[in-house]
Amino acid sequence: MSRWQDSVTLKVQGPHEAEEDGHKEALLSQLQGAQKEIQSLKIDHDTPSDTEWGLMSDHFSDIQNLEMEAGFNEELNDKPIPAHWPIERLLVSSSCGEVFESPFVLEGRVKHLILLLTSGLRFEGPTSDELCRANEEAIERGEAKADYITVREGTPEERKIQITSISGLARNWMGQKYGNTDTAAEPETPVPEHVNTEILEILENDAIDTFTRMTLALPNLIGNLKTLNLRSSSGLDFHFTPKEMFREILPQLTNVKTFVFTVGDIFEEADFLPLFYEQFPPNISTLRFRGPFSLAKSEHWSKWLEAFANPEYLPNLKKLSFVLDLAYDNEEDGGRKRKPTVDELREGKAACKKLFDGLENRGIVIEPFHDKWADYSVSFDKVDERWEQID
């Protein structure tokens, strides 16, 4: 997955155990056996506490590849990432509902940023703690109502438990900032003199929603991208931003040369995906597309065939991967992702062949679709093994 072959993996305890006995010693014992010159570091089990970041900062000086697995607590304590590390590639996994604070992300200092199975991450605004504190103060002033659930056991007071929805508070914050049409919402992060981020990968959960939130907060970073990989096949998108906003953003990404897009039947409107061929970044030279076989059944599929056969459509396109092997239950059955039947795969394969046949005069190289992240994580399904066997 990366050019850094030698890597150290450290298991941290995280912020919740920062005051526990032995917190510092638990990491120091691991660092004793870790080479100081290592360039690749993987952090597992939790996000580091400030103390743990300080210990790693003192020990390592040349970390170029940093991978962070948030674990069960799903937190993100990224602000203390050592500023002197020359990080080129940053992978953040499993963090949810938090706001980025590190300049490595907000100022686009890393060349390659990966958000793997994250959810609800934000790139501007208050932290989760600040949102909760502001909500409590609003409740005390009578400006907001507390939400409660009732459990079965205990006294009446004990059975009534107050709950706070971080995603709801964050959504309200975004609505207040971007919902006012009378004033233009300016990004909070100052525009950096130079943006290094060229590769962005956001993989599953609310990937498209996250990308849109990132575009609103960090437009200069998004505008600098050369490679964009979005994977959204589980139907968990669009809780914060409307899908129409995503459709408007992509055609403006004129610097993107490689676009990898895995997308399922996740849109409420039946025509949204079948008409999406018009929204691809206009100057791409490589397109890797994986979608549902239902796209081939759409009344608009002929428009895809006509568009790809036209030399004026994506005129710089040189390499293409195109697979329609995803399948979903009907909405009345829950719309869940499922394994396609052989007939469905055959229908998708035939549709792709027609699309490829129309490219004969364009000199575009057809390549298999290989999802490297399906090799990395068992949470991702590979292209159906029957796909290549079907004529």
GROMACS .gro file of C-alpha atoms in nm:
model
  391
    1MET     CA    1   0.000   0.000   0.000
    2SER     CA    2   0.297   0.232   0.036
    3ARG     CA    3   0.666   0.261  -0.044
    4TRP     CA    4   0.762   0.252   0.325
    5GLN     CA    5   0.838  -0.113   0.388
    6ASP     CA    6   0.981  -0.088   0.740
    7SER     CA    7   0.718   0.024   0.987
    8VAL     CA    8   0.663   0.035   1.361
    9THR     CA    9   0.320  -0.031   1.515
   10LEU     CA   10   0.247   0.120   1.855
   11LYS     CA   11  -0.054   0.041   2.072
   12VAL     CA   12  -0.164   0.351   2.260
   13GLN     CA   13  -0.408   0.391   2.548
   14GLY     CA   14  -0.562   0.719   2.437
   15PRO     CA   15  -0.690   1.034   2.608
   16HIS     CA   16  -0.937   0.852   2.834
   17GLU     CA   17  -0.655   0.676   3.017
   18ALA     CA   18  -0.416   0.970   3.026
   19GLU     CA   19  -0.448   1.003   3.406
   20GLU     CA   20  -0.420   0.631   3.480
   21ASP     CA   21  -0.115   0.485   3.652
   22GLY     CA   22   0.141   0.355   3.407
   23HIS     CA   23   0.002   0.552   3.112
   24LYS     CA   24   0.339   0.698   3.018
   25GLU     CA   25   0.535   0.382   3.097
   26ALA     CA   26   0.315   0.163   2.873
   27LEU     CA   27   0.426   0.353   2.564
   28LEU     CA   28   0.785   0.405   2.677
   29SER     CA   29   0.831   0.029   2.701
   30GLN     CA   30   0.729  -0.003   2.335
   31LEU     CA   31   0.947   0.286   2.222
   32GLN     CA   32   1.256   0.121   2.371
   33GLY     CA   33   1.248  -0.135   2.092
   34ALA     CA   34   1.156   0.109   1.813
   35GLN     CA   35   1.426   0.248   1.586
   36LYS     CA   36   1.435   0.625   1.603
   37GLU     CA   37   1.515   0.652   1.232
   38ILE     CA   38   1.196   0.472   1.121
   39GLN     CA   39   0.991   0.657   0.857
   40SER     CA   40   0.659   0.473   0.884
   41LEU     CA   41   0.450   0.465   1.201
   42LYS     CA   42   0.120   0.288   1.265
   43ILE     CA   43  -0.081   0.381   1.574
   44ASP     CA   44  -0.336   0.126   1.688
   45HIS     CA   45  -0.614   0.076   1.944
   46ASP     CA   46  -0.697   0.444   2.004
   47THR     CA   47  -0.598   0.797   1.916
   48PRO     CA   48  -0.297   0.909   2.122
   49SER     CA   49  -0.326   1.127   2.429
   50ASP     CA   50  -0.127   1.449   2.445
   51THR     CA   51   0.126   1.269   2.664
   52GLU     CA   52   0.164   0.986   2.415
   53TRP     CA   53   0.207   1.230   2.125
   54GLY     CA   54   0.479   1.405   2.324
   55LEU     CA   55   0.668   1.079   2.381
   56MET     CA   56   0.650   0.984   2.013
   57SER     CA   57   0.754   1.336   1.912
   58ASP     CA   58   1.068   1.309   2.123
   59HIS     CA   59   1.153   0.960   1.995
   60PHE     CA   60   1.092   0.991   1.618
   61SER     CA   61   1.212   1.267   1.388
   62ASP     CA   62   1.153   1.144   1.032
   63ILE     CA   63   0.800   1.002   1.015
   64GLN     CA   64   0.686   1.027   0.652
   65ASN     CA   65   0.398   0.779   0.662
   66LEU     CA   66   0.155   0.797   0.955
   67GLU     CA   67  -0.144   0.564   0.999
   68MET     CA   68  -0.388   0.615   1.286
   69GLU     CA   69  -0.653   0.357   1.384
   70ALA     CA   70  -0.894   0.515   1.633
   71GLY     CA   71  -1.032   0.187   1.759
   72PHE     CA   72  -1.344   0.145   1.974
   73ASN     CA   73  -1.354   0.505   2.101
   74GLU     CA   74  -1.359   0.644   1.744
   75GLU     CA   75  -1.195   0.971   1.850
   76LEU     CA   76  -0.951   1.204   1.677
   77ASN     CA   77  -0.685   1.384   1.875
   78ASP     CA   78  -0.483   1.507   1.578
   79LYS     CA   79  -0.384   1.857   1.692
   80PRO     CA   80  -0.067   1.738   1.873
   81ILE     CA   81   0.072   1.548   1.571
   82PRO     CA   82   0.439   1.657   1.584
   83ALA     CA   83   0.485   1.951   1.350
   84HIS     CA   84   0.848   1.860   1.278
   85TRP     CA   85   0.759   1.523   1.123
   86PRO     CA   86   0.788   1.541   0.739
   87ILE     CA   87   0.461   1.352   0.684
   88GLU     CA   88   0.380   1.280   0.320
   89ARG     CA   89   0.103   1.023   0.366
   90LEU     CA   90  -0.157   1.032   0.644
   91LEU     CA   91  -0.421   0.762   0.698
   92VAL     CA   92  -0.697   0.820   0.952
   93SER     CA   93  -0.920   0.521   1.024
   94SER     CA   94  -1.244   0.479   1.225
   95SER     CA   95  -1.259   0.831   1.372
   96CYS     CA   96  -1.615   0.962   1.395
   97GLY     CA   97  -1.794   1.288   1.471
   98GLU     CA   98  -1.481   1.494   1.537
   99VAL     CA   99  -1.325   1.802   1.381
  100PHE     CA  100  -0.974   1.805   1.236
  101GLU     CA  101  -0.735   2.047   1.404
  102SER     CA  102  -0.397   1.947   1.261
  103PRO     CA  103  -0.237   2.177   1.001
  104PHE     CA  104  -0.122   1.863   0.822
  105VAL     CA  105  -0.485   1.830   0.710
  106LEU     CA  106  -0.627   2.182   0.733
  107GLU     CA  107  -0.334   2.343   0.554
  108GLY     CA  108  -0.282   2.058   0.310
  109ARG     CA  109   0.070   1.977   0.426
  110VAL     CA  110   0.049   1.605   0.343
  111LYS     CA  111   0.066   1.495  -0.018
  112HIS     CA  112  -0.164   1.195   0.032
  113LEU     CA  113  -0.461   1.193   0.272
  114ILE     CA  114  -0.675   0.884   0.334
  115LEU     CA  115  -0.994   0.875   0.542
  116LEU     CA  116  -1.077   0.508   0.592
  117LEU     CA  117  -1.416   0.408   0.736
  118THR     CA  118  -1.454   0.740   0.913
  119SER     CA  119  -1.787   0.911   0.969
  120GLY     CA  120  -1.908   1.261   1.042
  121LEU     CA  121  -1.561   1.416   1.038
  122ARG     CA  122  -1.549   1.794   1.001
  123PHE     CA  123  -1.286   2.037   0.882
  124GLU     CA  124  -1.403   2.356   1.050
  125GLY     CA  125  -1.605   2.477   1.344
  126PRO     CA  126  -1.618   2.383   1.713
  127THR     CA  127  -1.487   2.058   1.855
  128SER     CA  128  -1.737   1.803   1.982
  129ASP     CA  129  -1.668   1.911   2.341
  130GLU     CA  130  -1.728   2.274   2.248
  131LEU     CA  131  -2.053   2.185   2.071
  132CYS     CA  132  -2.176   1.994   2.377
  133ARG     CA  133  -2.077   2.272   2.613
  134ALA     CA  134  -2.255   2.535   2.402
  135ASN     CA  135  -2.565   2.313   2.388
  136GLU     CA  136  -2.571   2.271   2.767
  137GLU     CA  137  -2.541   2.646   2.812
  138ALA     CA  138  -2.827   2.700   2.565
  139ILE     CA  139  -3.042   2.452   2.760
  140GLU     CA  140  -2.966   2.635   3.086
  141ARG     CA  141  -3.071   2.964   2.924
  142GLY     CA  142  -3.390   2.805   2.796
  143GLU     CA  143  -3.286   2.851   2.434
  144ALA     CA  144  -3.267   2.477   2.361
  145LYS     CA  145  -3.442   2.163   2.478
  146ALA     CA  146  -3.268   1.861   2.626
  147ASP     CA  147  -3.335   1.520   2.473
  148TYR     CA  148  -3.396   1.219   2.696
  149ILE     CA  149  -3.442   0.847   2.673
  150THR     CA  150  -3.606   0.632   2.941
  151VAL     CA  151  -3.456   0.305   3.055
  152ARG     CA  152  -3.641   0.025   3.236
  153GLU     CA  153  -3.457   0.005   3.566
  154GLY     CA  154  -3.385   0.246   3.850
  155THR     CA  155  -3.565   0.533   4.018
  156PRO     CA  156  -3.768   0.773   3.800
  157GLU     CA  157  -3.473   1.013   3.804
  158GLU     CA  158  -3.224   0.739   3.713
  159ARG     CA  159  -3.443   0.603   3.437
  160LYS     CA  160  -3.444   0.935   3.257
  161ILE     CA  161  -3.113   0.979   3.075
  162GLN     CA  162  -3.017   1.287   2.880
  163ILE     CA  163  -2.866   1.219   2.537
  164THR     CA  164  -2.676   1.450   2.305
  165SER     CA  165  -2.644   1.399   1.930
  166ILE     CA  166  -2.306   1.531   1.815
  167SER     CA  167  -2.405   1.490   1.452
  168GLY     CA  168  -2.724   1.688   1.516
  169LEU     CA  169  -2.532   1.970   1.683
  170ALA     CA  170  -2.278   1.974   1.401
  171ARG     CA  171  -2.555   1.976   1.141
  172ASN     CA  172  -2.718   2.273   1.316
  173TRP     CA  173  -2.385   2.456   1.321
  174MET     CA  174  -2.338   2.401   0.949
  175GLY     CA  175  -2.694   2.510   0.882
  176GLN     CA  176  -2.636   2.834   1.065
  177LYS     CA  177  -2.315   2.902   0.874
  178TYR     CA  178  -2.416   2.800   0.524
  179GLY     CA  179  -2.793   2.836   0.542
  180ASN     CA  180  -2.785   3.216   0.546
  181THR     CA  181  -2.822   3.312   0.181
  182ASP     CA  182  -2.779   3.681   0.259
  183THR     CA  183  -2.412   3.645   0.350
  184ALA     CA  184  -2.139   3.442   0.185
  185ALA     CA  185  -1.984   3.188   0.418
  186GLU     CA  186  -1.606   3.221   0.421
  187PRO     CA  187  -1.379   2.926   0.510
  188GLU     CA  188  -1.240   2.948   0.864
  189THR     CA  189  -0.896   2.816   0.778
  190PRO     CA  190  -0.667   3.084   0.632
  191VAL     CA  191  -0.557   3.009   0.278
  192PRO     CA  192  -0.208   2.854   0.297
  193GLU     CA  193   0.066   2.988   0.074
  194HIS     CA  194   0.126   2.640  -0.067
  195VAL     CA  195  -0.091   2.326  -0.069
  196ASN     CA  196   0.085   1.989  -0.093
  197THR     CA  197  -0.220   1.762  -0.095
  198GLU     CA  198  -0.258   1.602  -0.436
  199ILE     CA  199  -0.417   1.265  -0.351
  200LEU     CA  200  -0.738   1.231  -0.151
  201GLU     CA  201  -0.910   0.901  -0.074
  202ILE     CA  202  -1.231   0.885   0.129
  203LEU     CA  203  -1.355   0.532   0.170
  204GLU     CA  204  -1.707   0.424   0.270
  205ASN     CA  205  -1.954   0.534   0.535
  206ASP     CA  206  -2.037   0.899   0.453
  207ALA     CA  207  -1.755   0.938   0.198
  208ILE     CA  208  -1.937   1.173  -0.041
  209ASP     CA  209  -2.079   1.382   0.243
  210THR     CA  210  -1.731   1.408   0.396
  211PHE     CA  211  -1.587   1.517   0.062
  212THR     CA  212  -1.851   1.789   0.029
  213ARG     CA  213  -1.791   1.915   0.383
  214MET     CA  214  -1.421   1.922   0.309
  215THR     CA  215  -1.480   2.121  -0.010
  216LEU     CA  216  -1.682   2.381   0.177
  217ALA     CA  217  -1.417   2.423   0.446
  218LEU     CA  218  -1.098   2.373   0.243
  219PRO     CA  219  -1.170   2.474  -0.119
  220ASN     CA  220  -0.804   2.549  -0.196
  221LEU     CA  221  -0.702   2.199  -0.092
  222ILE     CA  222  -0.973   2.033  -0.301
  223GLY     CA  223  -0.888   2.251  -0.599
  224ASN     CA  224  -0.528   2.130  -0.585
  225LEU     CA  225  -0.611   1.758  -0.613
  226LYS     CA  226  -0.463   1.545  -0.890
  227THR     CA  227  -0.613   1.212  -0.776
  228LEU     CA  228  -0.951   1.160  -0.610
  229ASN     CA  229  -1.082   0.824  -0.489
  230LEU     CA  230  -1.434   0.813  -0.343
  231ARG     CA  231  -1.599   0.490  -0.230
  232SER     CA  232  -1.962   0.502  -0.117
  233SER     CA  233  -2.160   0.182  -0.153
  234SER     CA  234  -2.339   0.146   0.181
  235GLY     CA  235  -2.603   0.419   0.167
  236LEU     CA  236  -2.476   0.618   0.466
  237ASP     CA  237  -2.429   0.948   0.285
  238PHE     CA  238  -2.603   1.287   0.274
  239HIS     CA  239  -2.684   1.348   0.640
  240PHE     CA  240  -2.509   1.687   0.636
  241THR     CA  241  -2.506   1.810   0.276
  242PRO     CA  242  -2.740   1.764  -0.022
  243LYS     CA  243  -2.632   1.534  -0.304
  244GLU     CA  244  -2.684   1.817  -0.552
  245MET     CA  245  -2.388   1.998  -0.398
  246PHE     CA  246  -2.163   1.701  -0.475
  247ARG     CA  247  -2.287   1.698  -0.832
  248GLU     CA  248  -2.197   2.066  -0.868
  249ILE     CA  249  -1.847   2.029  -0.722
  250LEU     CA  250  -1.699   1.753  -0.941
  251PRO     CA  251  -1.710   1.936  -1.277
  252GLN     CA  252  -1.513   2.221  -1.118
  253LEU     CA  253  -1.216   1.998  -1.032
  254THR     CA  254  -1.013   2.084  -1.339
  255ASN     CA  255  -0.679   1.970  -1.193
  256VAL     CA  256  -0.794   1.613  -1.121
  257LYS     CA  257  -0.629   1.367  -1.359
  258THR     CA  258  -0.733   1.037  -1.196
  259PHE     CA  259  -1.085   0.978  -1.064
  260VAL     CA  260  -1.173   0.651  -0.891
  261PHE     CA  261  -1.541   0.626  -0.804
  262THR     CA  262  -1.714   0.329  -0.644
  263VAL     CA  263  -2.081   0.405  -0.590
  264GLY     CA  264  -2.390   0.201  -0.524
  265ASP     CA  265  -2.766   0.248  -0.541
  266ILE     CA  266  -2.749   0.509  -0.265
  267PHE     CA  267  -2.954   0.790  -0.417
  268GLU     CA  268  -3.324   0.839  -0.355
  269GLU     CA  269  -3.390   0.978  -0.703
  270ALA     CA  270  -3.383   0.702  -0.962
  271ASP     CA  271  -3.226   0.932  -1.226
  272PHE     CA  272  -2.944   1.079  -1.015
  273LEU     CA  273  -2.679   0.816  -1.088
  274PRO     CA  274  -2.796   0.733  -1.443
  275LEU     CA  275  -2.734   1.097  -1.538
  276PHE     CA  276  -2.409   1.129  -1.346
  277TYR     CA  277  -2.185   1.074  -1.647
  278GLU     CA  278  -2.216   1.449  -1.709
  279GLN     CA  279  -2.051   1.533  -1.375
  280PHE     CA  280  -1.708   1.368  -1.395
  281PRO     CA  281  -1.407   1.601  -1.355
  282PRO     CA  282  -1.354   1.731  -1.710
  283ASN     CA  283  -0.979   1.685  -1.757
  284ILE     CA  284  -0.926   1.333  -1.622
  285SER     CA  285  -0.691   1.101  -1.810
  286THR     CA  286  -0.779   0.796  -1.596
  287LEU     CA  287  -1.128   0.690  -1.484
  288ARG     CA  288  -1.197   0.388  -1.264
  289PHE     CA  289  -1.571   0.342  -1.218
  290ARG     CA  290  -1.752   0.070  -1.025
  291GLY     CA  291  -2.127   0.086  -0.992
  292PRO     CA  292  -2.450  -0.115  -0.967
  293PHE     CA  293  -2.570  -0.340  -1.247
  294SER     CA  294  -2.900  -0.149  -1.231
  295LEU     CA  295  -2.729   0.134  -1.418
  296ALA     CA  296  -2.735  -0.085  -1.730
  297LYS     CA  297  -3.113  -0.120  -1.697
  298SER     CA  298  -3.170   0.255  -1.683
  299GLU     CA  299  -3.344   0.431  -1.968
  300HIS     CA  300  -3.046   0.670  -1.965
  301TRP     CA  301  -2.777   0.405  -2.024
  302SER     CA  302  -2.776   0.483  -2.395
  303LYS     CA  303  -2.661   0.835  -2.306
  304TRP     CA  304  -2.351   0.688  -2.137
  305LEU     CA  305  -2.275   0.490  -2.454
  306GLU     CA  306  -2.318   0.797  -2.672
  307ALA     CA  307  -2.110   1.017  -2.442
  308PHE     CA  308  -1.812   0.780  -2.414
  309ALA     CA  309  -1.810   0.722  -2.791
  310ASN     CA  310  -1.786   1.098  -2.848
  311PRO     CA  311  -1.423   1.225  -2.865
  312GLU     CA  312  -1.534   1.555  -2.716
  313TYR     CA  313  -1.649   1.382  -2.396
  314LEU     CA  314  -1.364   1.364  -2.144
  315PRO     CA  315  -1.123   1.449  -2.428
  316ASN     CA  316  -0.809   1.368  -2.226
  317LEU     CA  317  -0.922   1.020  -2.123
  318LYS     CA  318  -0.650   0.759  -2.182
  319LYS     CA  319  -0.728   0.476  -1.937
  320LEU     CA  320  -1.065   0.336  -1.833
  321SER     CA  321  -1.184   0.071  -1.589
  322PHE     CA  322  -1.559   0.016  -1.577
  323VAL     CA  323  -1.746  -0.249  -1.376
  324LEU     CA  324  -2.115  -0.289  -1.292
  325ASP     CA  325  -2.115  -0.569  -1.033
  326LEU     CA  326  -2.290  -0.415  -0.730
  327ALA     CA  327  -2.644  -0.521  -0.639
  328TYR     CA  328  -2.904  -0.409  -0.387
  329ASP     CA  329  -3.241  -0.522  -0.257
  330ASN     CA  330  -3.545  -0.323  -0.358
  331GLU     CA  331  -3.631  -0.028  -0.135
  332GLU     CA  332  -3.933  -0.211   0.006
  333ASP     CA  333  -3.695  -0.487   0.115
  334GLY     CA  334  -3.460  -0.241   0.284
  335GLY     CA  335  -3.232  -0.153  -0.009
  336ARG     CA  336  -2.948  -0.351   0.145
  337LYS     CA  337  -2.637  -0.444  -0.050
  338ARG     CA  338  -2.635  -0.807  -0.161
  339LYS     CA  339  -2.447  -1.047  -0.386
  340PRO     CA  340  -2.558  -1.018  -0.749
  341THR     CA  341  -2.697  -1.314  -0.939
  342VAL     CA  342  -2.513  -1.454  -1.240
  343ASP     CA  343  -2.780  -1.308  -1.470
  344GLU     CA  344  -2.734  -0.965  -1.315
  345LEU     CA  345  -2.359  -0.985  -1.361
  346ARG     CA  346  -2.407  -1.098  -1.719
  347GLU     CA  347  -2.633  -0.800  -1.785
  348GLY     CA  348  -2.379  -0.561  -1.632
  349LYS     CA  349  -2.091  -0.718  -1.826
  350ALA     CA  350  -2.281  -0.692  -2.155
  351ALA     CA  351  -2.351  -0.325  -2.092
  352CYS     CA  352  -1.982  -0.259  -2.023
  353LYS     CA  353  -1.885  -0.439  -2.344
  354LYS     CA  354  -2.111  -0.209  -2.542
  355LEU     CA  355  -1.948   0.090  -2.378
  356PHE     CA  356  -1.600  -0.045  -2.458
  357ASP     CA  357  -1.697  -0.120  -2.817
  358GLY     CA  358  -1.786   0.244  -2.865
  359LEU     CA  359  -1.435   0.349  -2.764
  360GLU     CA  360  -1.254   0.171  -3.049
  361ASN     CA  361  -1.178   0.494  -3.235
  362ARG     CA  362  -1.067   0.690  -2.928
  363GLY     CA  363  -0.751   0.498  -2.843
  364ILE     CA  364  -0.851   0.452  -2.479
  365VAL     CA  365  -0.686   0.163  -2.296
  366ILE     CA  366  -0.931  -0.063  -2.110
  367GLU     CA  367  -0.795  -0.200  -1.783
  368PRO     CA  368  -0.939  -0.429  -1.512
  369PHE     CA  369  -1.081  -0.259  -1.205
  370HIS     CA  370  -0.861  -0.343  -0.907
  371ASP     CA  371  -0.960  -0.214  -0.565
  372LYS     CA  372  -0.641  -0.204  -0.356
  373TRP     CA  373  -0.843  -0.125  -0.043
  374ALA     CA  374  -1.036  -0.451  -0.076
  375ASP     CA  375  -0.698  -0.622  -0.033
  376TYR     CA  376  -0.627  -0.405   0.271
  377SER     CA  377  -0.956  -0.435   0.461
  378VAL     CA  378  -1.206  -0.718   0.499
  379SER     CA  379  -1.474  -0.449   0.527
  380PHE     CA  380  -1.452  -0.392   0.151
  381ASP     CA  381  -1.571  -0.636  -0.111
  382LYS     CA  382  -1.356  -0.705  -0.415
  383VAL     CA  383  -1.494  -0.702  -0.767
  384ASP     CA  384  -1.710  -1.014  -0.793
  385GLU     CA  385  -1.485  -1.310  -0.876
  386ARG     CA  386  -1.735  -1.424  -1.140
  387TRP     CA  387  -1.706  -1.098  -1.335
  388GLU     CA  388  -1.401  -1.193  -1.541
  389GLN     CA  389  -1.540  -1.543  -1.606
  390ILE     CA  390  -1.851  -1.413  -1.779
  391ASP     CA  391  -1.827  -1.377  -2.157
   0.00000   0.00000   0.00000
